[in-house]
mmCIF file of C-alpha atoms and ligand atoms in Angstrom:
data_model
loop_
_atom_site.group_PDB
_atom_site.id
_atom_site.type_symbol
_atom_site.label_atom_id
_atom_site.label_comp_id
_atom_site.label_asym_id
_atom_site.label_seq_id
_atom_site.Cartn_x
_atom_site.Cartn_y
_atom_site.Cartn_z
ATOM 1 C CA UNK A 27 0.000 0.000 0.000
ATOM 2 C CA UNK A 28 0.902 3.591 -0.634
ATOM 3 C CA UNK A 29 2.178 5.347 2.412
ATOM 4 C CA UNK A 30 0.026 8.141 2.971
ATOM 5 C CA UNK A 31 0.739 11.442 2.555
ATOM 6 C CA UNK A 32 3.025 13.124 5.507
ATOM 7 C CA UNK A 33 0.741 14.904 8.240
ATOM 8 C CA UNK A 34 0.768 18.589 6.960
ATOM 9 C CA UNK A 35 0.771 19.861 10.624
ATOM 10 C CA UNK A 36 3.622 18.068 12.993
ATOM 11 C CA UNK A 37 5.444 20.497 13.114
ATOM 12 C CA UNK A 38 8.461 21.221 15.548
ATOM 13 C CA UNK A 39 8.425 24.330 17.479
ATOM 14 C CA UNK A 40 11.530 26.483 16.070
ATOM 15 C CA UNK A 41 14.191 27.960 18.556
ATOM 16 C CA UNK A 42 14.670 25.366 20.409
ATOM 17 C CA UNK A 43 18.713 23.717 21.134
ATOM 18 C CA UNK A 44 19.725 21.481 18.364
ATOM 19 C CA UNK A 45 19.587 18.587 20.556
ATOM 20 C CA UNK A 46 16.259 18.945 22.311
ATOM 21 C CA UNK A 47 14.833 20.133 18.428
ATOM 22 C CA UNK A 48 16.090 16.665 16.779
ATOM 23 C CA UNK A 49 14.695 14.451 19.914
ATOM 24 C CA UNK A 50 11.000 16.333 19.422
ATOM 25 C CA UNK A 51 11.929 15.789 15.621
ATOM 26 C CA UNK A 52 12.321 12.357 16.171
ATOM 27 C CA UNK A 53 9.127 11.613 18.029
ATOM 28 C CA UNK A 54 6.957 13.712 15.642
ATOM 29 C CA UNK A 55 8.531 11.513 13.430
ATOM 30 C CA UNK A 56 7.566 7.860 15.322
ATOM 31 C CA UNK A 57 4.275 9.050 16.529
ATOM 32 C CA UNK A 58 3.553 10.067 12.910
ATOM 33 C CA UNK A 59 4.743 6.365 12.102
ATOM 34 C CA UNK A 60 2.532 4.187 14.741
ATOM 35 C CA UNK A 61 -0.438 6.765 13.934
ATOM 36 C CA UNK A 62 -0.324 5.421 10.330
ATOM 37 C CA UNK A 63 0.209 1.860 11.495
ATOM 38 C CA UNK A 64 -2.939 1.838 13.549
ATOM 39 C CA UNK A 65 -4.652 3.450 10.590
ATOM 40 C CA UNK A 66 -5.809 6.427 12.828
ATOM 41 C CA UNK A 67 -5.806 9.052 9.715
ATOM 42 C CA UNK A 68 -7.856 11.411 11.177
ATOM 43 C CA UNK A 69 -5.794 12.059 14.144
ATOM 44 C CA UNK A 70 -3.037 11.532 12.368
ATOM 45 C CA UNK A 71 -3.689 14.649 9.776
ATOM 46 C CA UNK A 72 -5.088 17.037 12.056
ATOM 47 C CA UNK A 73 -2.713 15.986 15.113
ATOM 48 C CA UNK A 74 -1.415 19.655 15.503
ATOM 49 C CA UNK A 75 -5.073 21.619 15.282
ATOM 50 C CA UNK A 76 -6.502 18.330 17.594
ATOM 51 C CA UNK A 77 -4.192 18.907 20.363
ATOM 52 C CA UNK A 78 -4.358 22.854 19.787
ATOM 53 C CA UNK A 79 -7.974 22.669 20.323
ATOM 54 C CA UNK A 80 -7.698 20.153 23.636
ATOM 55 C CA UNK A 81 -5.537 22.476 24.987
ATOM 56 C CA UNK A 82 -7.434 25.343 24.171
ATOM 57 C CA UNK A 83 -10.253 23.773 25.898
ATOM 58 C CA UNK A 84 -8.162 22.483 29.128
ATOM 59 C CA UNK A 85 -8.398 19.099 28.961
ATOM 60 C CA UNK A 86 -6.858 16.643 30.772
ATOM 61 C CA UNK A 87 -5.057 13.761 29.675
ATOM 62 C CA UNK A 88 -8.051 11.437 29.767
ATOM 63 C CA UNK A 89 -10.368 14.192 27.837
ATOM 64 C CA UNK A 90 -7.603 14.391 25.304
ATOM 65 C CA UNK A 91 -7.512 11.364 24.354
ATOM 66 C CA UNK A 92 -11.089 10.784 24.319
ATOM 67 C CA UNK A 93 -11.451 14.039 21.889
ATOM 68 C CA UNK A 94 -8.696 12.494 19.883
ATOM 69 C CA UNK A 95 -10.513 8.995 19.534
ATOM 70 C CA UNK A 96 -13.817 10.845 18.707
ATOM 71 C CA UNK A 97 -12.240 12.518 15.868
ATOM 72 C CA UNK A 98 -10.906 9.361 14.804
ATOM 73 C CA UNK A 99 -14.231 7.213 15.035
ATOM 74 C CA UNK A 100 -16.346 10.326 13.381
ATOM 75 C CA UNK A 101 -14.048 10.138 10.804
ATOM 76 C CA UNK A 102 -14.066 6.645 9.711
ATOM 77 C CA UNK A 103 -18.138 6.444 10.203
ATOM 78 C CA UNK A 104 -17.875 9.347 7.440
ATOM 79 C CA UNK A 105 -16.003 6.642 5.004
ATOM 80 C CA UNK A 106 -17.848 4.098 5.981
ATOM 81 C CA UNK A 107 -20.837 5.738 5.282
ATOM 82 C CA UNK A 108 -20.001 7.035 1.956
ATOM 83 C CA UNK A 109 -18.540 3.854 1.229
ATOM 84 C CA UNK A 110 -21.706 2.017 1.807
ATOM 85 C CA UNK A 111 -23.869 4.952 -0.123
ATOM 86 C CA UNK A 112 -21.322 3.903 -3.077
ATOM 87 C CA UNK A 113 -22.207 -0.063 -2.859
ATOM 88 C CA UNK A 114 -25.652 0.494 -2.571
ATOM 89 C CA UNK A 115 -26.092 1.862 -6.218
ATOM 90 C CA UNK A 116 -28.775 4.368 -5.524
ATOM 91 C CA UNK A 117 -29.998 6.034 -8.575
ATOM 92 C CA UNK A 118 -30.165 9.304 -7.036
ATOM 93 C CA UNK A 119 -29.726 11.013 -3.698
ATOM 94 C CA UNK A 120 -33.490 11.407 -1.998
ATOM 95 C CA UNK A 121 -34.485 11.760 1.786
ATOM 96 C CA UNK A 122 -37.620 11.068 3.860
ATOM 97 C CA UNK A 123 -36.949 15.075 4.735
ATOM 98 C CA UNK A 124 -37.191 16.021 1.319
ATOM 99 C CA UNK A 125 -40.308 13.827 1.040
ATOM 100 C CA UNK A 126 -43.560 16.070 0.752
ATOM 101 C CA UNK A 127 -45.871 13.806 2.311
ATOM 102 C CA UNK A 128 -48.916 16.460 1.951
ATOM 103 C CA UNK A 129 -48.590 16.125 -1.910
ATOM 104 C CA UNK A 130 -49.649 12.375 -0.996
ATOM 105 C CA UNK A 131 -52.296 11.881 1.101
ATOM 106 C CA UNK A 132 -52.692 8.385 0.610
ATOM 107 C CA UNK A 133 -49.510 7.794 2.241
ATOM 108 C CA UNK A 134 -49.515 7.444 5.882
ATOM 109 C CA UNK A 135 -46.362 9.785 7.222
ATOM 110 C CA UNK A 136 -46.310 7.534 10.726
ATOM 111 C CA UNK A 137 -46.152 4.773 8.727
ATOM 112 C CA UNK A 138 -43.063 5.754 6.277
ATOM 113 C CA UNK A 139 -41.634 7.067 9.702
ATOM 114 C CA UNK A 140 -41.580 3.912 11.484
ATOM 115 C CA UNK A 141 -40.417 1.925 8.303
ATOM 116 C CA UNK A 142 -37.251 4.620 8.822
ATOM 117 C CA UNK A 143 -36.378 3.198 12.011
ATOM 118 C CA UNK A 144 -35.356 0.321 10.095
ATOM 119 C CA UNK A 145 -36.917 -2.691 12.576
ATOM 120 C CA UNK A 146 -38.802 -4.588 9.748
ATOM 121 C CA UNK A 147 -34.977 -4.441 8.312
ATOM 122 C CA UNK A 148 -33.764 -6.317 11.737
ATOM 123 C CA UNK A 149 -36.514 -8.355 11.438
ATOM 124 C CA UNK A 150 -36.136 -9.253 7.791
ATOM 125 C CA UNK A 151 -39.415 -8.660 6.374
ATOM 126 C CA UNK A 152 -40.331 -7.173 3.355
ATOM 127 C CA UNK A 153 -42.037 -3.789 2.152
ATOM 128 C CA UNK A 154 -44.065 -3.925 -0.998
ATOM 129 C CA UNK A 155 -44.550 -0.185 -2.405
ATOM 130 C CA UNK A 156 -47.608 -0.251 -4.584
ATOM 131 C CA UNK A 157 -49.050 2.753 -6.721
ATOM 132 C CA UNK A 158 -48.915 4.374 -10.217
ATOM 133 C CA UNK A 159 -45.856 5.942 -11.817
ATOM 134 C CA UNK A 160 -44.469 9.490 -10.636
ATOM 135 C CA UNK A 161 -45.783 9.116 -7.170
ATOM 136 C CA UNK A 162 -42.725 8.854 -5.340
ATOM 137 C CA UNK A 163 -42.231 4.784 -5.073
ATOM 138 C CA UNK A 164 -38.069 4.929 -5.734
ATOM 139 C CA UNK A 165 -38.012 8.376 -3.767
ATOM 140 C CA UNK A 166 -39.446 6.423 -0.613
ATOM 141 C CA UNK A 167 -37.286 3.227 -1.752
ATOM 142 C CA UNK A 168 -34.094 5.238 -1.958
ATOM 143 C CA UNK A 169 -34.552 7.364 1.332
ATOM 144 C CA UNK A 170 -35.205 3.982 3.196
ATOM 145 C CA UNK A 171 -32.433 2.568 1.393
ATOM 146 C CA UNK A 172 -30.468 5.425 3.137
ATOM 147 C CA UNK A 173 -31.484 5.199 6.398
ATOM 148 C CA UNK A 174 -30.655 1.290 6.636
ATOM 149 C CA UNK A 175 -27.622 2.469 5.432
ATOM 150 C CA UNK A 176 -26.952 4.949 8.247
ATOM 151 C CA UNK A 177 -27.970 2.221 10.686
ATOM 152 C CA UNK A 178 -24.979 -0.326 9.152
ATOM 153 C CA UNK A 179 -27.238 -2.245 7.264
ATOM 154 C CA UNK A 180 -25.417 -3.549 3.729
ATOM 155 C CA UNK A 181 -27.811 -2.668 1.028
ATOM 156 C CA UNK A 182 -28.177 -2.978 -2.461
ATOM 157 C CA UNK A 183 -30.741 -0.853 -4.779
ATOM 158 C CA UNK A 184 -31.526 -3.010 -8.658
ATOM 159 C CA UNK A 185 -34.381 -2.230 -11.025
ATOM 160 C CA UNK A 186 -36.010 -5.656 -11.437
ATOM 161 C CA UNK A 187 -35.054 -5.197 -15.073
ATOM 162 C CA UNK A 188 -31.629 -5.679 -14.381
ATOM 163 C CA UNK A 189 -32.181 -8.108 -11.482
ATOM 164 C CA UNK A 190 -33.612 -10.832 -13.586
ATOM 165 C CA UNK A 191 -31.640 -10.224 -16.441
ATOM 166 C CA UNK A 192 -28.993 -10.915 -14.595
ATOM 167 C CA UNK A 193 -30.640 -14.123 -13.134
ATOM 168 C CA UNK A 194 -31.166 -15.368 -16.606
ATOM 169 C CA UNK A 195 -28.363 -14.448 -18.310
ATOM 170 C CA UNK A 196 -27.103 -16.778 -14.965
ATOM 171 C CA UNK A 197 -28.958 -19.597 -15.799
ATOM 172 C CA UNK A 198 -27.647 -19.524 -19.640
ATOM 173 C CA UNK A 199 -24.100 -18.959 -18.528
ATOM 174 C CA UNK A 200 -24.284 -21.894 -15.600
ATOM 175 C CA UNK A 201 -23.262 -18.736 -12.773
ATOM 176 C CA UNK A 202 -26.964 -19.145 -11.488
ATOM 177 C CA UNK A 203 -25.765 -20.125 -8.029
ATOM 178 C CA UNK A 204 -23.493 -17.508 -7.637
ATOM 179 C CA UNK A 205 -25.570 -14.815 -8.669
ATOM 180 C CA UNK A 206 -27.914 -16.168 -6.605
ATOM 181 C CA UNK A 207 -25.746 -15.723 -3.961
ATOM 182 C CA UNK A 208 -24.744 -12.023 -4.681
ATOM 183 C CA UNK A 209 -27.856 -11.092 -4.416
ATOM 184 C CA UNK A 210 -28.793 -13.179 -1.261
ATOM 185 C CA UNK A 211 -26.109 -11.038 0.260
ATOM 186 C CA UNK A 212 -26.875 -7.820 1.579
ATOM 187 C CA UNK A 213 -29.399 -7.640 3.944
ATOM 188 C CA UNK A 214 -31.915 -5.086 2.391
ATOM 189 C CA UNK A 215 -31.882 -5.783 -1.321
ATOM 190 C CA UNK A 216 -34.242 -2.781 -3.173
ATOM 191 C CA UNK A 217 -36.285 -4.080 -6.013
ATOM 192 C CA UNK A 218 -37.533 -1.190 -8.091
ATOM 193 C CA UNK A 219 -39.829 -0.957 -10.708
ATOM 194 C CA UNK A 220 -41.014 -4.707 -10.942
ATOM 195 C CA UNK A 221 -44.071 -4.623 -13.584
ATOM 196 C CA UNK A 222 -43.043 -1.937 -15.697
ATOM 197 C CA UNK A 223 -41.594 -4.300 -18.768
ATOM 198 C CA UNK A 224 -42.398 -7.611 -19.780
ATOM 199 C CA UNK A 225 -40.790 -10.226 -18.157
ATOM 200 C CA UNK A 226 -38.559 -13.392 -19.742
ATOM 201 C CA UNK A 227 -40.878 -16.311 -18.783
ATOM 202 C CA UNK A 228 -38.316 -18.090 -16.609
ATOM 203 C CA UNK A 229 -38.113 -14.694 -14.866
ATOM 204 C CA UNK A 230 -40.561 -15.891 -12.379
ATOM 205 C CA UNK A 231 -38.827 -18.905 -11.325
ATOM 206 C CA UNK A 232 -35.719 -17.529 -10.765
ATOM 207 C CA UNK A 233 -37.016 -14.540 -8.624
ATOM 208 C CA UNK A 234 -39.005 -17.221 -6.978
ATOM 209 C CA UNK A 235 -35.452 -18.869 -6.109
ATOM 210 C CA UNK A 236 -33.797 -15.219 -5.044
ATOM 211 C CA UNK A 237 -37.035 -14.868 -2.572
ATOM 212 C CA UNK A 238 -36.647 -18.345 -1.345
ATOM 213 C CA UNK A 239 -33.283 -17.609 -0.335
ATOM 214 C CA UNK A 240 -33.601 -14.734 1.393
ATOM 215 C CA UNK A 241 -36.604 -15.811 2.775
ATOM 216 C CA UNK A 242 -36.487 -14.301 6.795
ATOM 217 C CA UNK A 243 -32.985 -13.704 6.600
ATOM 218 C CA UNK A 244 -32.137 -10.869 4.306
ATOM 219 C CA UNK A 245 -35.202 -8.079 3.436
ATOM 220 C CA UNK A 246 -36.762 -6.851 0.232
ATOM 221 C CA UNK A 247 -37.909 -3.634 -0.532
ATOM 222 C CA UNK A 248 -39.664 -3.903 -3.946
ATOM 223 C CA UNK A 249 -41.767 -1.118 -6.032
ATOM 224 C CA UNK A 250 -44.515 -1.924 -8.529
ATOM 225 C CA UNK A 251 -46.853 0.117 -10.740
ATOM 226 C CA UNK A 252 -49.017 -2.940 -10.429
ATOM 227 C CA UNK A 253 -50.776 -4.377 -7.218
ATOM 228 C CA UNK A 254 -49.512 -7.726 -5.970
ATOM 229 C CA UNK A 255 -53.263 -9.059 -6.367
ATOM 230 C CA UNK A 256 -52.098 -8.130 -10.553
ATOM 231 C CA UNK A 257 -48.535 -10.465 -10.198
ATOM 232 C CA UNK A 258 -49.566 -13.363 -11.772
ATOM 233 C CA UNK A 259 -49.974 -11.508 -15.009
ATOM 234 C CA UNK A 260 -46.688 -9.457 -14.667
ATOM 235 C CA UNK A 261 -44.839 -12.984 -14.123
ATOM 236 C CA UNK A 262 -47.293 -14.640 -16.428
ATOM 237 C CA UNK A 263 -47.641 -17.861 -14.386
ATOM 238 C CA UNK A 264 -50.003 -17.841 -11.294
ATOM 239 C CA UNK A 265 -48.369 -20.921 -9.475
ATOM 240 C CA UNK A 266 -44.809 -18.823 -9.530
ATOM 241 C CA UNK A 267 -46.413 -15.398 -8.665
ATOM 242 C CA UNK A 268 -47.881 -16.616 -5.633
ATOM 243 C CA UNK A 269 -45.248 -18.962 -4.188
ATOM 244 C CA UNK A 270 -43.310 -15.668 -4.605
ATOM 245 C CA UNK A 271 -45.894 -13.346 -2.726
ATOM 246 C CA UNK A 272 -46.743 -16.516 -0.124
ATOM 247 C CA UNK A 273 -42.998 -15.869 1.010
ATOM 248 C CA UNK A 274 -42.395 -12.246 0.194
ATOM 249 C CA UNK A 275 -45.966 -11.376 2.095
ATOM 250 C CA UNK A 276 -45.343 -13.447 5.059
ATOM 251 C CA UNK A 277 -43.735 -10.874 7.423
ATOM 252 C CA UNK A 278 -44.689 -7.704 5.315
ATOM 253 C CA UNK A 279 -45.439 -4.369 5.369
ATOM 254 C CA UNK A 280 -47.264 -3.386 1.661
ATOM 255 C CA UNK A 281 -47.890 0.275 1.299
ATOM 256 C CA UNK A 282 -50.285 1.644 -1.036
ATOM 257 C CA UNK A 283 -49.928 4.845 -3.178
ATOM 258 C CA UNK A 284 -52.652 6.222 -4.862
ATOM 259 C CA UNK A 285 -52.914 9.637 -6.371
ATOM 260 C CA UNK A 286 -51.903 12.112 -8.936
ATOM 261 C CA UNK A 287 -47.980 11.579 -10.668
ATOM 262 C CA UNK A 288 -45.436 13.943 -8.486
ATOM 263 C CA UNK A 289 -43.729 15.054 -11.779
ATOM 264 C CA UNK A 290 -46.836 15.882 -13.632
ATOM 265 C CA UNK A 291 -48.130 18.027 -10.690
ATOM 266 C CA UNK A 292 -44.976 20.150 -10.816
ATOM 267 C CA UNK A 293 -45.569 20.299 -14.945
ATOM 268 C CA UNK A 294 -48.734 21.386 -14.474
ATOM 269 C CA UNK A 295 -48.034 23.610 -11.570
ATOM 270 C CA UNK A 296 -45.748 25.662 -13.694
ATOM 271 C CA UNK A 297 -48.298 25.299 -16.634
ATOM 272 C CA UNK A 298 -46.413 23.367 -18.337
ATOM 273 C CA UNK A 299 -48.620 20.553 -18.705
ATOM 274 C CA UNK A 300 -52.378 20.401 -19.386
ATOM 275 C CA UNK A 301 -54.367 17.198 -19.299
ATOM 276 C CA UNK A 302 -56.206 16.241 -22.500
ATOM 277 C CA UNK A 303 -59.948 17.160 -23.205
ATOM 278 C CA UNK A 304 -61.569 14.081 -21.980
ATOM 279 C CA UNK A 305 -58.597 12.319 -19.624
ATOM 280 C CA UNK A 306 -58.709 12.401 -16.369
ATOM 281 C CA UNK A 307 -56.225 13.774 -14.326
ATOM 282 C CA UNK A 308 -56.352 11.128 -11.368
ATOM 283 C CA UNK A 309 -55.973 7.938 -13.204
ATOM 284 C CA UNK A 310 -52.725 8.138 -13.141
ATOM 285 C CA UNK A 311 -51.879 5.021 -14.855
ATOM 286 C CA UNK A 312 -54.784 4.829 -17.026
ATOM 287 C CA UNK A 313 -56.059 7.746 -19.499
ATOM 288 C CA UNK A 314 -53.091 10.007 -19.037
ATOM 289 C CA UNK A 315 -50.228 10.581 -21.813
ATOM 290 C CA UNK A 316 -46.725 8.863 -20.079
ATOM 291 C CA UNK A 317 -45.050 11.048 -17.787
ATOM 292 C CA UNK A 318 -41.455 12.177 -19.870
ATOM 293 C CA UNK A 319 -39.448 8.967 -18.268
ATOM 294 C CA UNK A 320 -37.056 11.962 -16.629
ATOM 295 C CA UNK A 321 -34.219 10.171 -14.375
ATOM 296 C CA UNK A 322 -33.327 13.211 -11.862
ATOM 297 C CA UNK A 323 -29.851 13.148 -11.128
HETATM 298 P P1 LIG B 417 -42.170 6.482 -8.918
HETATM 299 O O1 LIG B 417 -40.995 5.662 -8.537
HETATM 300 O O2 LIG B 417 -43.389 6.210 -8.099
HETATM 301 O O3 LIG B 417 -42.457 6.417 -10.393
HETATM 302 P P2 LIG B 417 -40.433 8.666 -8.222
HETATM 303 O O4 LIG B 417 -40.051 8.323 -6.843
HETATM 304 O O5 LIG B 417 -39.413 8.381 -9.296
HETATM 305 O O6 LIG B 417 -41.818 8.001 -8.620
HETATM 306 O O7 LIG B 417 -40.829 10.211 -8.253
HETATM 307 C C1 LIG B 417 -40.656 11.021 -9.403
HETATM 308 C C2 LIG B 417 -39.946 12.304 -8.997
HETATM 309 O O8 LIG B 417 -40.791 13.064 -8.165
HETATM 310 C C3 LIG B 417 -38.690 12.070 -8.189
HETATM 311 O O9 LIG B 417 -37.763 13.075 -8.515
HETATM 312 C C4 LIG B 417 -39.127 12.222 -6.760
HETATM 313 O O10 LIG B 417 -38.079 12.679 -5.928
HETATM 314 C C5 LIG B 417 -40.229 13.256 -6.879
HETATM 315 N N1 LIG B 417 -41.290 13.036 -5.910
HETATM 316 C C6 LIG B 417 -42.304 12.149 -6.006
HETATM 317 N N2 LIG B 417 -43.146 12.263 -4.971
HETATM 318 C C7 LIG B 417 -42.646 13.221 -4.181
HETATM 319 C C8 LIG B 417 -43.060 13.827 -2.951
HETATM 320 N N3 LIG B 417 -44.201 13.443 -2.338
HETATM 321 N N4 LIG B 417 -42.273 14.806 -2.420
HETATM 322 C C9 LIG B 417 -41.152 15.207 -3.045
HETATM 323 N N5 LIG B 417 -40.715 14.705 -4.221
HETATM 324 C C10 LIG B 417 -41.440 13.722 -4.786
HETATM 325 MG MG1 LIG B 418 -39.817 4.503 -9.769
#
């Protein structure tokens, strides 16, 4: 490994004798050395400011070092953190804060709340987000995502599009089991967006397999514009769709979304969008033009 770059602010006090300068020199030097060996980077970069600041606010020996190791520990949680945020694979940075709840009424706010303490994720059960396009399904999934996150949890966010590709391009290649396996791994894996495109007909069976597997171990979060009473048409086999929703319901939390699409409201807020003579401007998946399939960064 690289040895990381020299800490900018040990720095020996000038005017001192030769001899007493090199001895400080020298022990800037070691404790510089067994601060990178122990991998404390934090304290190890900001050493000078650290112990400026301790002494500025008269702490003992104890305090000190107990400033020193919270430095240290807030630091790594920081890379840790974004670390995690990076393996997850979220689409897009959204938070239950930034969530308008009142532009949803049919969305209970205790309800999202208490999904955000993450217990049904300790638990391993599953949440089933149900509702039309544009009404906030992968906002929810990614600021829950988040939060499990935050709380340690490894998670991983997949449309189902790519999800069961990847399963059957598993099965052709004879790497089933180990994709299998990937995905078995974290213990909140996000489904988003199952229903929206036709599925491969052994799709079914293979989810069936990934739900199996993580079946009260690991969680699932999954979205659909469709209700799970509509899955055996969006796996086109009734027998697979529910042996799939017999496990994924078991210990399960399914929220229901109804109302107008989030994007469109903002169109037509700022007039940019008018519904057509005749359409109405509630069905949201039914009778309205597609919403522009926008991807916010
Ligand atoms: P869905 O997954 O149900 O199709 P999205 O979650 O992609 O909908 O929402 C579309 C866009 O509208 C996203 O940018 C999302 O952040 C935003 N959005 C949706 N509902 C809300 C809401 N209630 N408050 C704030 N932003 C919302
Ligand atoms: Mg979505």
């Amino acid at each position: 490994m690289a040895r990381s770059k020299p800490a900018a602010t040990m720095a020996v006090p000038t005017g001192l004798p030769a001899a007493e300068a090199a001895d400080i020199a020298r022990l800037v030097e070691d404790l510089d050395a067994m601060l990178s060996r122990l991998r404390l980077g934090a304290i190890r970069e900001q050493l000078d400011a650290l112990l400026d600041e301790a002494a500025r606010r008269q702490l003992n020996l104890r305090e000190a070092l107990a400033w020193l190791c919270a430095a240290e520990v807030a630091s790594k949680e920081q890379r840790r953190l974004s670390m995690a945020m990076t393996i997850a694979r979220f689409p897009f940075v959204r938070t239950l804060e930034g969530f308008e709840f009142e532009a949803q009424p049919s969305i209970d706010p205790g309800k999202i709340r208490d999904l955000a303490t993450c217990r049904w994720v300790a638990n391993g059960d599953n949440v089933v987000l149900q509702g039309p396009p544009g009404v906030g399904k992968t906002h929810l999934e990614v600021a829950l995502g988040r939060e499990a996150v935050a709380r340690g949890y490894t998670v991983q966010f997949i449309t189902a599009m790519e999800l069961l590709g990847s399963l059957v391009k598993g099965q052709q290649q004879g790497t089933l089991d180990v994709r299998l396996a990937q995905y078995s791994k974290p213990k909140l894996l996000i489904v988003d967006e199952l229903g929206y495109l036709p599925l491969e007909p052994q799709a079914g069976h293979l989810f069936f397999q990934l739900i199996s597997r993580r079946y009260e171990q690991g969680s699932v979060l999954i979205s659909s514009n469709r209700p799970v009473e509509e899955w055996d048409e969006v796996f086109g086999d009734q027998v697979v769709a529910s042996a799939i929703l017999d496990r994924l319901l078991h210990h399960s939390h399914v929220v229901t979304i109804r109302g107008d699409s989030y994007r469109l409201r903002e169109k037509r807020r700022s007039g940019l969008f008018r519904p057509q003579a005749g359409s109405s401007s509630s069905s949201a998946i039914g009778g309205m033009p597609p919403p522009t399939p926008a991807k916010e960064a």
